[in-house]
XYZ file of C-alpha atoms in Angstrom:
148
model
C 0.000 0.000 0.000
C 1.012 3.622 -0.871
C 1.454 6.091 1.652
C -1.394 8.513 1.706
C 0.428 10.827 -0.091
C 0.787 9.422 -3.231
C -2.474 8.711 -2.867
C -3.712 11.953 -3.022
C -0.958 13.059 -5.380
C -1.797 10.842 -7.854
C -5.269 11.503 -7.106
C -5.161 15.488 -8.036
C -3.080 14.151 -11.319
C -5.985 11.905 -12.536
C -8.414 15.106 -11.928
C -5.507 17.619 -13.386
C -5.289 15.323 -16.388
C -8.851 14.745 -16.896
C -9.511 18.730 -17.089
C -6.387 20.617 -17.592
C -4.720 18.007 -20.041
C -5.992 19.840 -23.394
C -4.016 22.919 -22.298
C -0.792 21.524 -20.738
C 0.236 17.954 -19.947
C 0.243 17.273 -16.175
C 3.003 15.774 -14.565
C 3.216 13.479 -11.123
C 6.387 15.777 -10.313
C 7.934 18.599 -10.323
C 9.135 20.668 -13.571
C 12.837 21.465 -14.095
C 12.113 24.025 -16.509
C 15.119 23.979 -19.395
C 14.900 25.883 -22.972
C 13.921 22.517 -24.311
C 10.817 21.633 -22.232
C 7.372 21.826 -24.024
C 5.160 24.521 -22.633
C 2.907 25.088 -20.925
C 3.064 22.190 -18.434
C 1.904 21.215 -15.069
C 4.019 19.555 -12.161
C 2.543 17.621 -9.301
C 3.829 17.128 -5.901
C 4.124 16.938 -1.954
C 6.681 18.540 -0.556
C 5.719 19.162 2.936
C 3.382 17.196 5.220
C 2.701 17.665 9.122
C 0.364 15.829 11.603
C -1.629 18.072 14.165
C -0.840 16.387 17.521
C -3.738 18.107 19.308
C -6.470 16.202 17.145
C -4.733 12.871 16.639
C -5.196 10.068 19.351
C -5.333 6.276 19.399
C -8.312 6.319 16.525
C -6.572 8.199 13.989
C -3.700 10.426 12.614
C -4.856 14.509 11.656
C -2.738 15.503 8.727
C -1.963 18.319 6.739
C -0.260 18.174 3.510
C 0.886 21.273 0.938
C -0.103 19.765 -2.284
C 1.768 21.957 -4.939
C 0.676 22.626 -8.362
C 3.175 24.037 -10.694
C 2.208 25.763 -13.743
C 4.815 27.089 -16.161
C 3.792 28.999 -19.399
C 5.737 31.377 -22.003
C 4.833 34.046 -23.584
C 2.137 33.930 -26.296
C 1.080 35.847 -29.371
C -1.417 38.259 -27.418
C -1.265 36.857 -23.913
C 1.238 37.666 -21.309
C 3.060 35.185 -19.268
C 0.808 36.647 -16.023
C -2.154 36.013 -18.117
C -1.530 32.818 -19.387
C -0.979 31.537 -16.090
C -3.427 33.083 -14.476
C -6.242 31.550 -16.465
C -4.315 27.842 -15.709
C -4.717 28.691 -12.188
C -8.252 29.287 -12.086
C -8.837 26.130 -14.027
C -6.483 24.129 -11.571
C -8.041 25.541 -8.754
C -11.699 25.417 -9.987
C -11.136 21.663 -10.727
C -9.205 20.955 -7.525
C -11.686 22.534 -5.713
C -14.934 21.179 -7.063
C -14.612 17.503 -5.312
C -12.816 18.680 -2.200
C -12.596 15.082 -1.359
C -10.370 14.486 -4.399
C -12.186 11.204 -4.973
C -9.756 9.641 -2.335
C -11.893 10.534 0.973
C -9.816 13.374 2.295
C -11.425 16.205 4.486
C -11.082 18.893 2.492
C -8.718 20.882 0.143
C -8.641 24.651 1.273
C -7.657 27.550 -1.663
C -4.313 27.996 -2.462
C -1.103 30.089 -1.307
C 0.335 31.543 -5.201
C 3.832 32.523 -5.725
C 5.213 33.432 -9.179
C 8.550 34.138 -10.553
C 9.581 34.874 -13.988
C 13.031 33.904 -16.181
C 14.041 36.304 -18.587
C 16.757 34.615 -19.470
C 15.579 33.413 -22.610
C 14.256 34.584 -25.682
C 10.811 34.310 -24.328
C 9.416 35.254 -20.628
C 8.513 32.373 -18.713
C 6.504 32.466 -15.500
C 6.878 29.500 -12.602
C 3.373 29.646 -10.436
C 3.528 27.769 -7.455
C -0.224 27.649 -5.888
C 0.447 25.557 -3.006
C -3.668 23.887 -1.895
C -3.592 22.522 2.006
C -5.231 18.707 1.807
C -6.722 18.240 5.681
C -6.667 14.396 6.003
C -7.021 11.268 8.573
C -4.997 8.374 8.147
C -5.108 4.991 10.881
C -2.523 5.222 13.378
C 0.182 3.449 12.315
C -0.729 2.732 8.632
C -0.165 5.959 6.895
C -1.301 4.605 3.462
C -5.441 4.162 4.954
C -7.060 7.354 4.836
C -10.127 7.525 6.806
């Protein structure tokens, strides 16, 4: 059995893919962006999880994990970079949002935390958003791949 995490990574990826997919492929990690990578794209992952000692006891384990979305986009004939990525998030977070379960029984996914930074290092600008959604979840003690 997976640890809960992957669960619910992989989880946000089927939904991502599902909606997003006929804008930007969705990944189950993050993007390294290079000159040479395809965009626009989206990276899922987990990079930070903590369990809230106050509500967990012997029946079950209350967690909180940062599920990250990455979106990275150019510039495009008529759109800007903050644009373009812009409209991505809203469709991320509109999807993300509208089964707050995620299909995997988790209590609820809150609205994201954004950050965006730009490269203008190449010939084009290209614009990293980070929107960061917390996932409230229960797992059994001691088996951190159930989620109840």
């Amino acid at each position: 059995m997976a640890h809960a995490r992957t669960t619910i990574r992989k989880a946000a990826v089927a939904i991502l893919t599902a909606e997003v997919a006929i804008t930007a492929p969705v990944l189950d990690n993050r993007v390294w962006y290079t000159p040479n990578t395809s965009l626009p794209v989206l990276g899922v992952y987990a990079n930070s999880e903590s369990i809230d000692l106050d509500q967990s006891s012997f029946d079950a384990d209350y967690r909180e994990l940062e599920l990250t979305i990455q979106i990275i986009v150019e510039d495009q004939d008529g759109l800007s970079v903050a644009d373009a990525a812009d409209d991505l998030a809203e469709l991320v977070e509109k999807t993300l949002r509208a089964d707050r379960t995620l299909g995997v029984n988790v209590q609820d996914v809150l609205a994201p935390d954004t950050e965006a930074t730009d490269d203008v290092t190449s010939e084009k600008v290209v614009r990293t958003l980070e929107l960061v959604f917390p996932v409230y979840y229960r797992t059994a003690p001691g088996n951190a791949g159930l989620i109840i």
